[in-house]
PDB file of C-alpha atoms in Angstrom:
ATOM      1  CA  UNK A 517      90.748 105.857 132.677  1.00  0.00           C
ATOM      2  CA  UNK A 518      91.240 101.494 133.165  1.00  0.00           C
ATOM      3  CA  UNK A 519      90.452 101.961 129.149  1.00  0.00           C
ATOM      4  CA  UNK A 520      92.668 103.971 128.477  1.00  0.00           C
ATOM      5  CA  UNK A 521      95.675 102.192 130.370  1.00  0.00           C
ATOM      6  CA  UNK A 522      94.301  99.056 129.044  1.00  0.00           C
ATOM      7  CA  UNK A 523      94.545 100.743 125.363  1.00  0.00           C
ATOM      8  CA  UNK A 524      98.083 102.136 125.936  1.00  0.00           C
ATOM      9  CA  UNK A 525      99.571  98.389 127.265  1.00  0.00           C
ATOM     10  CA  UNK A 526      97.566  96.781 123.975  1.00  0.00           C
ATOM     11  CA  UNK A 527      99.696  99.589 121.957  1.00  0.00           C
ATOM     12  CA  UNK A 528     103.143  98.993 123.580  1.00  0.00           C
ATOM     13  CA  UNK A 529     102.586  95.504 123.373  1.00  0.00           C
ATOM     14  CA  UNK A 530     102.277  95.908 119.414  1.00  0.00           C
ATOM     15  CA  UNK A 531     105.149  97.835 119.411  1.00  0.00           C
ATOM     16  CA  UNK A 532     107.461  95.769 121.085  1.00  0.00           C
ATOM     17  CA  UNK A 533     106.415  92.634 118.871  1.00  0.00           C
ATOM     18  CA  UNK A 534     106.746  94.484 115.463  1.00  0.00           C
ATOM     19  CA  UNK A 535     110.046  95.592 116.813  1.00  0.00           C
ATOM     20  CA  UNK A 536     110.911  92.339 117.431  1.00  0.00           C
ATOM     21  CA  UNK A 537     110.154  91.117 114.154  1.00  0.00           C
ATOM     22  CA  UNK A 538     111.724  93.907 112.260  1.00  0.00           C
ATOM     23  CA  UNK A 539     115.016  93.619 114.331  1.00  0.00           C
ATOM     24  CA  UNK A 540     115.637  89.978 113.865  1.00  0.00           C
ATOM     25  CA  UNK A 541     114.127  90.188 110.348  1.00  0.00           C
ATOM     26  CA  UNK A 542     117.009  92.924 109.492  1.00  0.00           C
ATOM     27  CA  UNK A 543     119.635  89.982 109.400  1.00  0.00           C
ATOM     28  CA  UNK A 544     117.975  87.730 106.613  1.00  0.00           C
ATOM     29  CA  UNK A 545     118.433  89.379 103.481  1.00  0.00           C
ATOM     30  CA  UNK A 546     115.435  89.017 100.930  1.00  0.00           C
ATOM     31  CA  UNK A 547     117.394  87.486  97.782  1.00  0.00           C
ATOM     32  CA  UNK A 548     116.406  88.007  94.471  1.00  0.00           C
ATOM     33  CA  UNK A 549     117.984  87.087  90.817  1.00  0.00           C
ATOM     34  CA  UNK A 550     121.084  89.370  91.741  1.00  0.00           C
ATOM     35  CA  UNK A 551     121.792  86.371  94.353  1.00  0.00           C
ATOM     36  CA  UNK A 552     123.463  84.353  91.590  1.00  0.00           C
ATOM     37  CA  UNK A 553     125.988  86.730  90.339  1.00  0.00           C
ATOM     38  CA  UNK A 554     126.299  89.299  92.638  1.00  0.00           C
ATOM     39  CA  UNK A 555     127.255  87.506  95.942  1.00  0.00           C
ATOM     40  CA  UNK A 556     130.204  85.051  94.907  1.00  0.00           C
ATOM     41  CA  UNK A 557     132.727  86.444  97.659  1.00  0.00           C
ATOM     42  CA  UNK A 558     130.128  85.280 100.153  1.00  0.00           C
ATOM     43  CA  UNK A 559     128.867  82.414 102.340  1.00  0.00           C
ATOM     44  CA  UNK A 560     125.489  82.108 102.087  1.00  0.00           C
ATOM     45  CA  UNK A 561     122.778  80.288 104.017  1.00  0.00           C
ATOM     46  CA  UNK A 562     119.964  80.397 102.125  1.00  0.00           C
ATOM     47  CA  UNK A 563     115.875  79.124 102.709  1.00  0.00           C
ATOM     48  CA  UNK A 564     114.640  78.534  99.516  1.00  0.00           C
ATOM     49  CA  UNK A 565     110.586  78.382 100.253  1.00  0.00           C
ATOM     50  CA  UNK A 566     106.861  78.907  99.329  1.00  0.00           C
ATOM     51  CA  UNK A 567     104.701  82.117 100.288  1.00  0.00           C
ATOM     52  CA  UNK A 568     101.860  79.095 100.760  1.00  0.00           C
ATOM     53  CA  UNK A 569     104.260  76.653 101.965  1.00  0.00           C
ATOM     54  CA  UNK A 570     102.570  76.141 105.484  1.00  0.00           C
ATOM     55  CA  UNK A 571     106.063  74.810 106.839  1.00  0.00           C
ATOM     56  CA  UNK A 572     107.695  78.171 105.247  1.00  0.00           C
ATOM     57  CA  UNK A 573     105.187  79.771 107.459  1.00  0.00           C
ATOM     58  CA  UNK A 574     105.874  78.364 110.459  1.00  0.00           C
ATOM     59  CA  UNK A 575     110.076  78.592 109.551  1.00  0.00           C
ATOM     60  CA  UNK A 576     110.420  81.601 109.181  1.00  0.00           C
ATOM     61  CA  UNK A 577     110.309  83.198 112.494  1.00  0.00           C
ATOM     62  CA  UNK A 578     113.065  80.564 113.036  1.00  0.00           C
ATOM     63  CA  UNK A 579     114.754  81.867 110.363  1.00  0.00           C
ATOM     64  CA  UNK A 580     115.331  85.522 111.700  1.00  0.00           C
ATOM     65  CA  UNK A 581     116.653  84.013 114.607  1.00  0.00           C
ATOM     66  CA  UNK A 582     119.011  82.133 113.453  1.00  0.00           C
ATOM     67  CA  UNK A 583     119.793  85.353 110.946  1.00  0.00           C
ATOM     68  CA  UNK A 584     120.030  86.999 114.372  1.00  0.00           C
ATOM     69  CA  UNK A 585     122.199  84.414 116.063  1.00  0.00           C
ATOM     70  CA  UNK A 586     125.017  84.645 112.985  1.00  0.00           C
ATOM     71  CA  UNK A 587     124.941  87.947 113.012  1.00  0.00           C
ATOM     72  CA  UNK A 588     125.522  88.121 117.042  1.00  0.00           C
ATOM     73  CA  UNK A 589     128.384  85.432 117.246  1.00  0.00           C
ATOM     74  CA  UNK A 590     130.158  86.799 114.135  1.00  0.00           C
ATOM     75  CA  UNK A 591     129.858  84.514 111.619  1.00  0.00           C
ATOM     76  CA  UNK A 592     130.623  85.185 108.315  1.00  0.00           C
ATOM     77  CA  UNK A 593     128.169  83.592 107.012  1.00  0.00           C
ATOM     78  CA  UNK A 594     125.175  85.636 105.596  1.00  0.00           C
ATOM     79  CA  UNK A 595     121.775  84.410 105.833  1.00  0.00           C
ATOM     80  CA  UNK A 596     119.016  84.826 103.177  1.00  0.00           C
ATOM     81  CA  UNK A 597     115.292  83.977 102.277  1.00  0.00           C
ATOM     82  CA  UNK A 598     114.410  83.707  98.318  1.00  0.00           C
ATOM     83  CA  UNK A 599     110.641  82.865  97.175  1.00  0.00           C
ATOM     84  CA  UNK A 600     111.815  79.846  95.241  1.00  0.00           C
ATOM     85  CA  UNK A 601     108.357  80.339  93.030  1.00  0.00           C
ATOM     86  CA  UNK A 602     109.647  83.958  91.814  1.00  0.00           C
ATOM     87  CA  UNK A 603     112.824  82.818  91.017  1.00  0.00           C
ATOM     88  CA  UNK A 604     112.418  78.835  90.291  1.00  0.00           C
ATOM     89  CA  UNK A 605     115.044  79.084  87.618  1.00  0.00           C
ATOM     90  CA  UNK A 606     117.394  80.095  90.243  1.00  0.00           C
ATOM     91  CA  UNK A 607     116.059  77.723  92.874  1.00  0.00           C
ATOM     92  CA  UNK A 608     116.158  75.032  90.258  1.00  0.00           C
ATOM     93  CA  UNK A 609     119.855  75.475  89.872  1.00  0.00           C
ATOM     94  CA  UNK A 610     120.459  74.636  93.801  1.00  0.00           C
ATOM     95  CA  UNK A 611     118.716  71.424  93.368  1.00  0.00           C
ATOM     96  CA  UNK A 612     115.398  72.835  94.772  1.00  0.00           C
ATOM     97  CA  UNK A 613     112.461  69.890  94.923  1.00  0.00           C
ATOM     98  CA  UNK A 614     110.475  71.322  98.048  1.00  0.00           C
ATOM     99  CA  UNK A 615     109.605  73.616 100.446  1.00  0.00           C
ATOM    100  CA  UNK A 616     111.338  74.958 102.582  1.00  0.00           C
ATOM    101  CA  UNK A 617     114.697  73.923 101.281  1.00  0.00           C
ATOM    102  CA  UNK A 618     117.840  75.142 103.128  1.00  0.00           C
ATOM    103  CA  UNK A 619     120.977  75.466 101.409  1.00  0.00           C
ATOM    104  CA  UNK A 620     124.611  76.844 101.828  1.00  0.00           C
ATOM    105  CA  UNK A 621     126.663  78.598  99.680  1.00  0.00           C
ATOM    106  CA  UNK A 622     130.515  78.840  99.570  1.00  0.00           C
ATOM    107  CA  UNK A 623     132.635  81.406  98.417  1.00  0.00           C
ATOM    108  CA  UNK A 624     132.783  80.768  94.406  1.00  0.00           C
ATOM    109  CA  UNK A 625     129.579  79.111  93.900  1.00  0.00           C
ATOM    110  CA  UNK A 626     129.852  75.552  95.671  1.00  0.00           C
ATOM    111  CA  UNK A 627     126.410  74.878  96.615  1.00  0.00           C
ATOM    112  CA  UNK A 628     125.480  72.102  99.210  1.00  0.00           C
ATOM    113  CA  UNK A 629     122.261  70.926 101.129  1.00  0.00           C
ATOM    114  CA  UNK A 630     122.425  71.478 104.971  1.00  0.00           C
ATOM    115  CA  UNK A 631     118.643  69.947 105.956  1.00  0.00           C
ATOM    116  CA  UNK A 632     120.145  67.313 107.367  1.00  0.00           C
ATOM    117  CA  UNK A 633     122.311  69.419 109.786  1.00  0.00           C
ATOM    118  CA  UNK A 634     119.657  71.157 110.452  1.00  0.00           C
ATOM    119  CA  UNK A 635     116.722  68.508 110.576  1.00  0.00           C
ATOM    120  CA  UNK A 636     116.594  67.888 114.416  1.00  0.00           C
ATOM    121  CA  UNK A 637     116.766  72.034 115.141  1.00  0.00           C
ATOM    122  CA  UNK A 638     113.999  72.978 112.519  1.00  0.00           C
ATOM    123  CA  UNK A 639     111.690  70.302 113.079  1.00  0.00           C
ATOM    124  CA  UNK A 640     111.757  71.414 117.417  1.00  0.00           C
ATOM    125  CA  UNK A 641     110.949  74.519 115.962  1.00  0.00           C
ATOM    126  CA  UNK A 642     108.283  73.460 113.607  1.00  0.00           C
ATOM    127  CA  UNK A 643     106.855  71.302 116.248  1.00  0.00           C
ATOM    128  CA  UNK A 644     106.577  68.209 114.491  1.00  0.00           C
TER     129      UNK A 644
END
């Protein structure tokens, strides 16, 4: 019987935490080439990064939160993830040197670098 309660916790416990992750990973979009022409009458927020980038790793539970935070407050801004190694011509084009690379995008195609806003925040996270 203890096994079996101890079995059923271990399962509801695995639920909640892929809930979790599926919830706050439902407000950052997975980009692909589309990004570029598709999504001018947007403001995107986007992390450019590695699938073996160790710091990508480590981001991107980060990441759905703050996907999760601009979608709670409102914000018009839309947040996104794109594997800058699948699409480097795209990547290239926002000025992409490195992994993770954050960048926002106004309406019309203005692109701009935001690490440095974001430097303090992200690093806290990343624990360095």
């Amino acid at each position: 019987m203890a096994a079996w309660k101890s079995w059923t916790a271990l399962r509801l416990c695995a639920t909640v935490v892929v809930l979790d992750m599926v919830v706050c990973k439902g407000f950052v979009e997975d980009l692909d080439e589309s990004f570029k022409e598709n999504r001018n009458d947007d403001i995107w927020l986007v992390d450019f990064y590695a699938p073996w980038c160790g710091h990508c790793k480590k981001l991107e539970p980060i990441w759905n939160e703050v996907g999760l935070e601009m979608k709670s407050i409102g914000s018009p801004v839309k947040v996104g993830k794109m594997d800058a190694t699948s699409y480097s011509s795209i990547a290239s084009e926002f000025g992409v040197r490195g992994y993770p690379t954050i960048k926002l995008r106004f309406l019309g195609g203005l692109k701009i670098g935001v690490w440095p806003f974001f430097i303090g925040e992200i690093k806290r996270g990343l624990g360095i």
